[in-house]
Coordinates of C-alpha atoms and ligand atoms in Angstrom, one line a residue:
Chain A
M123 CA 78.7 18.2 179.8
I124 CA 75.8 20.5 179.2
K125 CA 72.3 19.2 179.4
V126 CA 69.4 21.5 178.5
Q127 CA 66.1 20.1 179.6
N128 CA 62.7 21.3 178.4
L129 CA 63.8 24.9 178.6
T130 CA 60.9 27.4 178.2
K131 CA 60.8 31.1 178.6
D132 CA 57.8 33.4 178.4
Y133 CA 58.1 37.2 178.2
G134 CA 54.6 38.1 179.2
H135 CA 52.4 36.4 176.7
L136 CA 55.2 35.8 174.2
R137 CA 56.8 32.3 174.4
A138 CA 60.3 33.1 173.3
V139 CA 61.8 29.7 174.0
D140 CA 59.5 26.7 173.8
N141 CA 60.5 23.4 175.4
I142 CA 64.0 23.1 174.1
S143 CA 66.2 20.1 175.0
F144 CA 69.6 19.2 173.9
T145 CA 72.8 17.6 175.3
I146 CA 76.4 18.6 174.5
P147 CA 78.8 15.9 175.6
K148 CA 82.3 17.3 175.5
S149 CA 84.4 19.9 173.7
G150 CA 83.9 21.0 170.2
I151 CA 82.1 23.9 168.5
I152 CA 78.3 23.8 168.4
G153 CA 76.3 26.4 166.5
I154 CA 72.9 27.6 167.5
L155 CA 71.4 28.8 164.3
G156 CA 68.1 30.6 163.8
P157 CA 66.6 33.7 162.2
N158 CA 66.1 36.9 164.2
G159 CA 63.8 36.5 167.1
A160 CA 64.2 32.7 167.1
G161 CA 65.1 32.7 170.8
K162 CA 68.8 32.2 170.6
T163 CA 69.8 35.0 173.0
T164 CA 67.1 34.1 175.4
T165 CA 68.3 30.5 175.5
L166 CA 71.9 31.6 176.2
K167 CA 70.8 34.0 178.9
M168 CA 69.2 31.2 180.7
M169 CA 72.2 28.9 180.3
T170 CA 74.5 31.6 181.7
C171 CA 72.2 32.2 184.7
F172 CA 71.3 35.7 183.7
M173 CA 67.7 34.9 184.1
P174 CA 65.9 31.7 185.1
P175 CA 63.6 29.8 182.7
T176 CA 59.9 29.8 183.0
E177 CA 60.1 26.1 182.9
G178 CA 62.8 23.5 182.5
T179 CA 66.4 23.5 183.6
V180 CA 70.0 23.4 182.5
F181 CA 72.6 21.0 184.0
I182 CA 76.3 21.4 183.6
D183 CA 78.2 18.5 185.0
E184 CA 75.4 17.5 187.4
K185 CA 75.2 21.1 188.6
N186 CA 72.0 22.9 187.9
I187 CA 71.2 26.6 187.3
Y188 CA 68.9 26.9 190.3
Q189 CA 71.0 25.4 193.0
N190 CA 74.5 25.9 191.8
S191 CA 74.2 29.2 189.9
V192 CA 77.5 30.6 191.2
E193 CA 79.5 27.4 190.4
I194 CA 78.0 27.3 186.9
R195 CA 78.8 30.9 186.3
K196 CA 82.4 30.1 187.3
M197 CA 82.6 27.4 184.6
I198 CA 81.2 29.5 181.8
G199 CA 82.8 32.3 179.8
Y200 CA 80.1 34.4 178.2
L201 CA 80.2 37.0 175.4
P202 CA 76.7 38.6 175.5
E203 CA 75.1 39.8 172.3
G204 CA 76.5 43.1 171.1
C205 CA 79.5 42.7 173.3
P206 CA 78.6 45.2 176.1
I207 CA 81.6 46.6 177.9
Y208 CA 82.3 49.7 179.9
T209 CA 83.3 52.0 177.2
E210 CA 84.9 54.6 179.5
M211 CA 87.5 52.1 180.8
N212 CA 90.7 51.3 179.2
V213 CA 91.5 47.8 178.0
V214 CA 93.9 46.8 180.8
D215 CA 91.8 48.2 183.6
F216 CA 88.8 46.4 182.2
L217 CA 90.6 43.1 182.1
Y218 CA 91.8 43.6 185.6
F219 CA 88.3 44.4 186.7
I220 CA 86.9 41.2 185.1
A221 CA 89.8 39.2 186.6
E222 CA 88.9 40.4 190.0
L223 CA 85.2 39.6 189.6
R224 CA 86.3 36.2 188.3
D225 CA 88.3 35.6 191.5
I226 CA 91.6 35.0 189.8
P227 CA 94.2 34.5 192.5
K228 CA 96.3 37.6 193.1
D229 CA 99.6 35.9 192.1
S230 CA 98.4 34.9 188.6
V231 CA 96.3 38.0 187.7
N232 CA 99.2 39.7 185.9
R233 CA 100.1 36.5 184.0
R234 CA 96.5 35.9 183.0
V235 CA 95.9 39.4 181.8
K236 CA 99.1 39.3 179.8
E237 CA 98.1 35.9 178.3
M238 CA 94.7 37.3 177.2
I239 CA 96.4 40.3 175.6
D240 CA 98.6 38.0 173.6
S241 CA 96.1 35.4 172.6
C242 CA 93.4 37.9 171.7
G243 CA 95.8 40.1 169.8
L244 CA 95.3 43.2 172.0
E245 CA 98.9 44.4 172.3
E246 CA 98.3 47.5 170.1
V247 CA 95.4 48.8 172.1
V248 CA 96.2 47.9 175.7
G249 CA 96.2 51.5 177.0
K250 CA 93.3 52.7 174.9
E251 CA 89.8 53.6 176.1
I252 CA 87.4 50.9 175.0
G253 CA 85.0 53.4 173.5
E254 CA 87.6 54.4 171.0
L255 CA 88.3 50.9 169.7
S256 CA 87.1 49.6 166.4
K257 CA 84.4 47.0 166.6
G258 CA 86.7 44.2 165.9
Y259 CA 89.0 45.1 168.8
R260 CA 86.1 45.6 171.0
Q261 CA 84.9 42.1 170.2
R262 CA 88.3 40.8 171.0
V263 CA 88.3 42.6 174.4
G264 CA 84.9 41.0 175.0
L265 CA 86.4 37.6 174.2
A266 CA 89.4 38.2 176.4
A267 CA 87.0 39.0 179.2
A268 CA 85.1 35.8 178.6
L269 CA 88.3 33.7 178.5
I270 CA 90.2 35.2 181.4
H271 CA 89.3 32.6 183.9
D272 CA 90.0 29.8 181.5
P273 CA 86.4 28.5 181.5
E274 CA 85.6 25.0 180.3
I275 CA 82.6 26.3 178.4
L276 CA 82.5 29.3 176.2
I277 CA 79.2 30.8 175.2
L278 CA 79.3 33.4 172.4
D279 CA 76.3 35.3 171.2
E280 CA 76.8 36.4 167.7
P281 CA 80.5 36.9 168.1
T282 CA 81.1 38.2 164.5
S283 CA 78.1 40.4 164.0
G284 CA 79.0 43.8 162.6
L285 CA 82.6 42.9 161.8
D286 CA 84.4 43.3 158.4
P287 CA 85.4 40.2 156.6
N288 CA 89.0 40.3 157.8
Q289 CA 87.9 40.7 161.4
I290 CA 85.4 37.9 161.0
A291 CA 88.1 35.6 159.7
E292 CA 90.3 36.4 162.7
I293 CA 87.6 35.9 165.3
R294 CA 86.6 32.6 163.6
S295 CA 90.1 31.2 163.6
L296 CA 90.4 32.2 167.3
I297 CA 87.1 30.4 168.0
K298 CA 88.3 27.3 166.1
Q299 CA 91.5 27.3 168.2
L300 CA 89.5 27.4 171.4
G301 CA 87.1 24.7 170.2
K302 CA 90.0 22.2 170.4
E303 CA 89.9 22.0 174.1
K304 CA 86.7 23.8 175.2
T305 CA 83.0 23.4 174.6
V306 CA 82.1 26.4 172.5
L307 CA 78.5 27.4 171.9
V308 CA 78.1 30.0 169.2
S309 CA 74.8 31.6 168.3
T310 CA 74.4 33.1 164.9
H311 CA 72.0 33.7 162.1
I312 CA 74.7 33.5 159.5
L313 CA 74.8 30.1 157.7
S314 CA 78.3 30.5 156.4
E315 CA 79.5 30.9 159.9
V316 CA 78.1 27.6 161.0
E317 CA 79.6 26.0 157.9
A318 CA 83.0 27.6 158.6
I319 CA 83.4 26.7 162.3
C320 CA 80.8 24.3 163.7
E321 CA 80.8 20.6 164.0
R322 CA 77.2 20.4 165.1
V323 CA 74.3 22.7 164.6
I324 CA 71.1 23.2 166.4
I325 CA 68.7 25.1 164.4
I326 CA 65.9 26.9 166.2
D327 CA 63.0 28.8 164.9
R328 CA 60.2 30.5 166.8
G329 CA 61.5 29.1 170.1
K330 CA 61.6 25.5 168.9
I331 CA 64.4 23.2 167.8
V332 CA 63.8 22.3 164.2
A333 CA 67.0 20.4 163.6
D334 CA 69.9 19.1 165.6
A335 CA 72.6 17.2 163.9
S336 CA 76.2 17.3 162.7
L337 CA 76.9 19.7 159.9
E338 CA 77.4 16.8 157.4
E339 CA 74.2 15.0 158.5
I340 CA 72.1 18.1 157.9
Q341 CA 73.7 18.8 154.6
S342 CA 73.5 15.3 153.3
S343 CA 70.0 14.6 154.5
F344 CA 68.9 17.3 152.1
H345 CA 71.1 16.2 149.3
N346 CA 69.5 13.5 147.4
Q347 CA 70.3 15.4 144.3
N348 CA 73.5 16.9 142.9
R349 CA 73.5 19.9 140.8
I350 CA 75.7 21.3 138.1
Y351 CA 75.7 24.8 136.8
F352 CA 76.5 25.4 133.1
E353 CA 77.2 28.5 131.1
I354 CA 77.3 27.6 127.4
Q355 CA 77.7 29.7 124.3
S356 CA 76.3 28.3 121.2
K357 CA 77.2 29.3 117.6
K358 CA 73.9 28.5 116.0
D359 CA 70.9 28.4 118.3
A360 CA 70.4 29.5 121.8
D361 CA 67.8 26.9 122.6
I362 CA 70.1 24.1 123.7
L363 CA 68.4 23.0 126.8
P364 CA 66.1 20.3 125.5
E365 CA 69.1 18.4 124.1
F366 CA 70.3 17.6 127.6
E367 CA 67.2 15.8 128.5
A368 CA 68.3 12.8 126.5
I369 CA 71.3 12.2 128.8
K370 CA 70.9 9.3 131.1
G371 CA 70.7 10.2 134.8
V372 CA 69.5 13.8 134.3
E373 CA 66.5 14.4 136.5
S374 CA 65.6 17.9 135.7
L375 CA 66.9 21.0 133.9
Q376 CA 66.5 24.5 135.2
L377 CA 67.0 27.5 133.1
F378 CA 68.8 30.3 134.9
S379 CA 69.0 32.9 132.1
K380 CA 69.3 33.2 128.3
H381 CA 71.1 35.9 126.4
E382 CA 69.7 36.0 122.9
E383 CA 72.3 38.3 121.2
D384 CA 75.5 36.4 122.2
M385 CA 73.5 33.1 122.5
I386 CA 74.7 32.3 126.0
T387 CA 72.6 30.0 128.1
K388 CA 73.0 29.6 131.8
F389 CA 71.2 26.6 133.5
F390 CA 71.3 24.0 136.1
I391 CA 71.2 20.3 135.7
N392 CA 69.9 18.3 138.6
Y393 CA 70.9 14.6 138.7
S394 CA 70.6 11.7 141.0
K395 CA 73.1 11.3 143.7
D396 CA 73.5 7.6 143.0
M397 CA 75.0 8.2 139.6
D398 CA 77.8 10.4 138.5
I399 CA 76.8 11.9 135.1
R400 CA 79.7 14.2 134.7
P401 CA 81.8 12.0 132.3
E402 CA 78.7 11.4 130.2
L403 CA 78.0 15.2 130.1
Y404 CA 81.5 16.0 129.1
N405 CA 81.4 13.6 126.2
F406 CA 78.1 14.9 125.1
I407 CA 79.2 18.5 125.0
K408 CA 82.5 17.6 123.3
K409 CA 80.6 16.0 120.4
N410 CA 78.7 19.2 119.8
K411 CA 81.2 21.4 118.1
D412 CA 79.0 24.5 118.1
W413 CA 79.2 24.8 121.9
T414 CA 81.7 26.5 124.0
I415 CA 81.7 26.0 127.7
L416 CA 82.2 29.2 129.5
E417 CA 81.6 27.9 133.0
M418 CA 80.8 24.6 134.6
R419 CA 80.7 23.9 138.3
T420 CA 79.2 21.6 140.8
E421 CA 76.7 23.3 143.1
Q422 CA 75.9 22.2 146.6
H423 CA 72.4 22.6 147.7
S424 CA 73.3 25.4 150.0
L425 CA 72.7 25.3 153.7
E426 CA 70.8 28.5 152.8
D427 CA 68.1 26.3 151.1
I428 CA 68.1 23.9 153.9
F429 CA 67.7 26.6 156.5
R430 CA 64.9 28.2 154.6
Q431 CA 63.1 25.0 154.2
L432 CA 63.5 24.1 157.9
T433 CA 62.5 27.5 159.2
E434 CA 59.7 28.1 156.9
K435 CA 58.0 24.8 157.4
G436 CA 57.8 25.7 161.1
E437 CA 57.3 22.1 162.0
E438 CA 59.4 19.5 163.7
V439 CA 61.9 17.8 161.5
A440 CA 63.2 14.5 162.7
H441 CA 66.1 14.9 165.2
A442 CA 69.2 13.1 164.2
Chain B
M20 CA 83.1 41.5 200.5
H21 CA 85.8 41.2 197.9
N22 CA 83.2 41.5 195.1
I23 CA 81.6 44.5 196.8
I24 CA 84.9 46.3 196.8
T25 CA 85.6 45.4 193.2
I26 CA 82.2 46.7 192.0
A27 CA 82.5 49.8 194.2
K28 CA 86.0 50.7 193.0
R29 CA 85.0 50.5 189.4
E30 CA 81.9 52.6 190.1
I31 CA 83.9 55.3 191.9
K32 CA 86.3 55.5 189.0
S33 CA 83.4 55.9 186.6
Y34 CA 82.0 58.8 188.5
F35 CA 85.1 60.7 187.6
F36 CA 85.0 59.7 183.9
T37 CA 81.8 61.7 183.5
P38 CA 81.8 65.3 184.6
V39 CA 78.8 64.8 186.9
A40 CA 80.8 64.2 190.0
Y41 CA 83.0 67.3 189.4
I42 CA 80.1 69.5 188.5
L43 CA 78.1 68.4 191.6
M44 CA 80.9 68.8 194.0
T45 CA 81.7 72.2 192.6
I46 CA 78.1 73.4 192.8
F47 CA 77.9 72.0 196.3
L48 CA 81.0 73.8 197.5
L49 CA 79.9 77.1 195.8
I50 CA 76.4 77.1 197.5
T51 CA 77.6 76.1 200.9
G52 CA 80.6 78.5 200.6
W53 CA 78.3 81.3 199.8
F54 CA 76.0 80.7 202.8
F55 CA 78.9 80.0 205.1
G56 CA 80.6 83.3 204.0
S57 CA 77.5 85.4 204.4
E58 CA 76.8 84.0 207.8
L59 CA 80.3 84.5 209.0
F60 CA 80.8 88.0 207.7
L61 CA 77.3 89.5 207.8
V62 CA 75.9 87.9 211.0
N63 CA 79.3 87.5 212.5
E64 CA 78.6 84.1 214.0
A65 CA 80.9 81.2 214.2
T66 CA 78.6 78.3 213.4
M67 CA 77.9 75.7 210.8
R68 CA 74.2 76.1 211.3
N69 CA 73.5 77.3 207.8
I70 CA 75.5 74.6 206.2
F71 CA 73.7 71.9 208.2
A72 CA 70.4 73.4 207.3
L73 CA 71.1 73.7 203.7
T74 CA 72.9 70.5 202.9
P75 CA 69.8 68.2 203.3
L76 CA 68.1 70.3 200.7
I77 CA 71.0 70.3 198.3
F78 CA 71.2 66.5 198.8
I79 CA 67.7 66.1 197.5
F80 CA 69.1 67.0 194.0
F81 CA 72.7 66.0 194.5
I82 CA 72.3 62.4 195.6
P83 CA 69.8 61.3 192.9
A84 CA 72.1 62.9 190.4
V85 CA 75.0 60.8 191.7
T86 CA 73.1 57.5 191.9
M87 CA 70.9 57.8 188.8
R88 CA 73.4 56.1 186.5
S89 CA 74.6 53.4 188.8
I90 CA 72.4 50.5 187.7
S91 CA 70.3 52.2 185.0
E92 CA 73.4 52.7 182.9
E93 CA 74.4 49.0 183.2
K94 CA 71.0 48.0 182.1
R95 CA 71.0 50.4 179.2
S96 CA 74.4 49.4 177.9
G97 CA 74.0 45.7 178.6
T98 CA 77.0 45.5 180.9
I99 CA 74.6 44.2 183.6
E100 CA 74.8 40.9 181.7
L101 CA 78.5 41.0 182.2
I102 CA 78.4 41.4 186.0
C103 CA 75.3 39.2 186.5
T104 CA 76.9 36.3 184.7
S105 CA 80.1 36.4 186.6
P106 CA 80.0 34.7 190.0
V107 CA 78.8 37.8 191.9
K108 CA 75.6 37.9 193.9
D109 CA 73.0 40.4 193.2
S110 CA 73.3 41.6 196.7
E111 CA 77.0 42.3 196.2
I112 CA 76.2 44.4 193.1
V113 CA 73.7 46.5 195.1
L114 CA 76.1 46.9 198.0
G115 CA 79.0 47.8 195.7
K116 CA 76.9 50.5 194.0
F117 CA 75.8 51.8 197.4
F118 CA 79.3 52.0 198.9
A119 CA 80.5 53.8 195.8
A120 CA 77.8 56.4 196.2
F121 CA 78.6 56.5 199.9
S122 CA 82.2 57.2 199.3
L123 CA 81.4 60.1 197.0
L124 CA 79.1 61.3 199.7
V125 CA 81.7 61.2 202.4
A126 CA 84.2 63.0 200.2
T127 CA 81.6 65.7 199.5
I128 CA 80.6 66.1 203.1
F129 CA 84.1 66.3 204.3
S130 CA 85.1 68.8 201.7
T131 CA 83.3 71.3 204.0
I132 CA 85.8 70.6 206.8
I133 CA 87.6 73.6 205.4
Y134 CA 84.8 75.8 206.9
V135 CA 85.3 74.1 210.3
I136 CA 88.9 75.0 210.1
I137 CA 88.1 78.6 209.3
L138 CA 85.7 78.7 212.2
L139 CA 88.3 77.2 214.6
I140 CA 90.8 79.9 213.5
L141 CA 88.3 82.8 213.8
G142 CA 86.2 81.9 216.7
K143 CA 85.1 79.2 219.2
P144 CA 82.5 77.0 217.5
D145 CA 80.6 74.3 219.5
G146 CA 82.5 71.2 218.6
G147 CA 79.8 68.8 219.8
V148 CA 77.2 70.3 217.5
I149 CA 79.5 70.2 214.6
V150 CA 80.4 66.5 215.0
A151 CA 76.7 65.6 215.5
G152 CA 75.8 67.6 212.4
Y153 CA 78.3 65.7 210.3
I154 CA 77.1 62.4 211.7
G155 CA 73.5 63.4 210.8
L156 CA 74.5 64.4 207.3
L157 CA 76.3 61.0 206.8
F158 CA 73.3 59.0 207.9
M159 CA 70.8 61.2 206.0
G160 CA 72.9 61.1 202.8
S161 CA 73.3 57.4 203.0
A162 CA 69.6 57.0 203.3
Y163 CA 69.1 59.2 200.2
A164 CA 71.7 57.1 198.4
S165 CA 70.0 53.8 199.2
I166 CA 66.8 55.4 197.7
G167 CA 68.8 56.5 194.7
I168 CA 70.2 53.0 194.1
F169 CA 66.8 51.5 194.4
A170 CA 65.4 54.0 191.8
S171 CA 68.3 53.2 189.4
T172 CA 67.3 49.5 189.4
I173 CA 63.8 50.2 188.1
S174 CA 64.6 51.7 184.7
K175 CA 67.3 51.7 182.1
N176 CA 66.6 55.4 181.6
Q177 CA 68.7 57.4 184.1
I178 CA 66.3 60.4 183.9
V179 CA 63.5 58.2 185.1
S180 CA 65.8 57.0 187.9
F181 CA 66.5 60.5 188.9
I182 CA 62.9 61.6 188.9
V183 CA 61.8 58.6 191.0
S184 CA 64.5 59.0 193.6
F185 CA 64.0 62.7 193.7
F186 CA 60.3 62.2 194.3
I187 CA 60.7 59.6 197.0
I188 CA 63.2 61.7 198.9
M189 CA 61.2 64.9 198.5
V190 CA 58.1 63.2 200.0
L191 CA 60.1 61.8 202.9
Y192 CA 61.6 65.2 203.4
L193 CA 58.4 67.1 203.3
L194 CA 56.4 64.7 205.5
D195 CA 56.9 66.7 208.7
K196 CA 56.4 70.1 207.1
F197 CA 52.6 70.2 207.2
M198 CA 52.0 69.3 210.8
Y199 CA 49.4 72.1 211.4
F200 CA 46.8 70.6 209.1
I201 CA 46.6 67.1 210.4
P202 CA 45.6 65.3 213.7
T203 CA 48.4 64.8 216.2
W204 CA 48.4 61.0 216.2
L205 CA 48.9 61.0 212.4
G206 CA 51.4 63.9 212.8
S207 CA 53.6 61.9 215.1
I208 CA 53.6 59.0 212.7
L209 CA 54.5 61.2 209.8
Q210 CA 57.1 62.8 211.9
Y211 CA 58.7 59.5 212.6
I212 CA 59.0 58.6 209.0
S213 CA 60.2 62.0 207.9
V214 CA 63.9 62.1 207.1
D215 CA 64.4 65.7 208.1
Y216 CA 62.9 65.3 211.6
H217 CA 65.5 62.8 212.6
F218 CA 68.3 64.9 211.1
Q219 CA 67.1 67.9 213.1
N220 CA 67.3 65.8 216.2
I221 CA 70.8 64.7 215.6
A222 CA 72.0 68.1 214.4
R223 CA 70.9 69.6 217.7
G224 CA 73.8 67.7 219.2
V225 CA 71.9 64.8 220.7
I226 CA 72.7 61.4 219.1
D227 CA 69.7 59.2 220.0
S228 CA 69.7 55.6 219.1
R229 CA 66.2 55.9 217.8
D230 CA 67.3 58.4 215.1
I231 CA 70.2 56.1 214.1
I232 CA 67.9 53.1 214.0
Y233 CA 65.5 55.0 211.8
Y234 CA 68.2 55.8 209.2
L235 CA 69.7 52.3 209.3
S236 CA 66.2 50.8 208.7
L237 CA 65.6 53.2 205.8
I238 CA 68.9 52.2 204.2
F239 CA 68.2 48.5 204.8
V240 CA 64.7 48.7 203.3
F241 CA 65.7 50.6 200.2
L242 CA 68.7 48.4 199.6
F243 CA 66.5 45.4 200.0
F244 CA 64.0 46.9 197.4
A245 CA 67.0 47.5 195.1
W246 CA 68.1 43.9 195.4
N247 CA 64.6 42.7 194.9
S248 CA 64.1 44.8 191.8
L249 CA 67.5 43.8 190.4
T250 CA 66.7 40.1 190.9
K251 CA 63.3 40.7 189.2
R252 CA 65.1 41.1 185.8
K253 CA 64.7 37.4 186.0
Y254 CA 61.0 37.6 185.9
L255 CA 60.2 40.8 184.1
S256 CA 61.1 41.7 180.6
T257 CA 63.3 44.8 181.3
Ligands
ATP532 N1 63.5 41.5 177.3 C1 62.5 41.1 176.5 N2 61.3 41.4 176.7 C2 60.3 41.0 175.9 N3 60.5 40.2 174.8 C3 61.7 39.9 174.5 C4 62.8 40.3 175.3 N4 63.9 39.8 174.8 C5 63.6 39.1 173.7 N5 62.2 39.1 173.5 C6 61.5 38.5 172.5 O1 61.7 37.1 172.5 C7 61.9 36.6 171.2 C8 63.3 35.9 171.1 O2 64.3 36.9 171.2 P1 65.8 36.6 171.2 O3 66.5 37.8 171.5 O4 66.1 35.4 172.1 O5 66.0 36.1 169.7 P2 67.4 35.9 169.0 O6 67.2 34.5 168.4 O7 68.5 36.1 169.8 O8 67.3 36.9 167.8 P3 68.5 37.8 167.1 O9 69.1 37.0 166.0 O10 67.7 39.0 166.6 O11 69.4 38.2 168.2 C9 61.8 37.7 170.2 O12 60.5 37.7 169.7 C10 61.9 38.9 171.1 O13 61.2 40.0 170.6
MG533 MG1 70.1 37.3 169.8

């Protein structure tokens, strides 16, 4: 169990982390989300005992970062931002070095290193110098190093930054796998990442927590409305929008774009969550023979919108 | 102890990944070889005097060049986070780095054994003076190394580290060189803190505990400063 209490960090006059508190009970993947400079890395550095807070403390299973720093470090696997590793070492040497630092017993070192090479998919690069590896492989070496002592808690600072989509997908599935038995804390400023892997998300902005809830809770608390996107081609007249106002349940219409020549209109319909207007809509459009539906899809209010709302308001939003 | 060795081992390997260690050792052997040869053949004397006189000067450049990367580079590349978040004490990191530099120092100093062998073949050198000279070099070099390690903790820029350690060592070296211009009481204080004065004492063949204590304290003080400065990452922004 991780308990972060009133964590605060000042860099000179700059308050990078401002009185942050949260608790993580047991296993699962928790996202720490925030724009650049929000204080994510700073928070993680304090949790991993790299530097102490200006105020506040972190408990991990009743141990705290001041008195039990070494024990806490033993329980945590940490992938720092940018994945710093000794570029002049080769992969195996590096893993053995970390294994030694992590006090892995002599008789199980070989086995552990081998397991890491397997589970992080490093077979192809074992003998290579780390400086020559692609970013994706480098990141995997970093992960292997963070995992080698089989920590209960894994803290990953922007683990997929700078990777190509394939590599991102691989790392994410690896993280998901790990989240089944470990507590994984992932910092990121990419929303889709949180949506893809996290069960719970803590959003911070300018050093403060602005939301802390499960992914669904956050999404649904901002979803009083549903939204449908339409792309309709009309045979007669491009000005079709007003006709939709008559439909019961429609709360607002929002024009996206209108192409006069081919008479295509693209627009959104917002409607109340309590009422499903889709059958009604379908019947309405079917009646009108001049219209061809080119596209129709339900739109979620994206986490993007939520994030922007939360971080731009810059004020405390009710914790869930 | 185990962590110190792990850190030191990796550091020693890394010396030989960059050409610095090779270049320095070659230059060292070339310079000492030149002076050794000229003394042996021109003056026709079987002594190590020139080498013992020269090495402390060479070390003023040599040792900062060896130690400048040690912690600076870890800070620059961020690997400092890797070792500081593993269960290793800051003091173990400092000692590991120090012993790595010490090992390279020992290797360098003992590469000059070849000159001693030549002397033994060609003449009858004074064994006591030579042994004392080596002991002096080891202590003096270690003191320089502790200064170098300290300097490398204060910046992520290795050039800054080099300049700072070079400057500190230079000052400590020159302290007893301007004795004519200052009152005697001040002179004897300066003499006591000068690194070269104690080396000269040892190199004469007299190993006095006062000189040894001086070097050990210097090493201790600078390693303590290094530890303190490394721990300060916790409070300062760099
Ligand atoms: N070593 C430092 N010295 C001074 N200020 C710092 C230092 N590290 C971070 N900061 C400042 O503290 C604030 C928070 O930085 P932090 O790196 O924690 O943000 P972050 O959320 O990790 O951002 P990013 O998404 O860009 O990684 C920023 O304003 C940053 O400029
Ligand atoms: Mg960051």
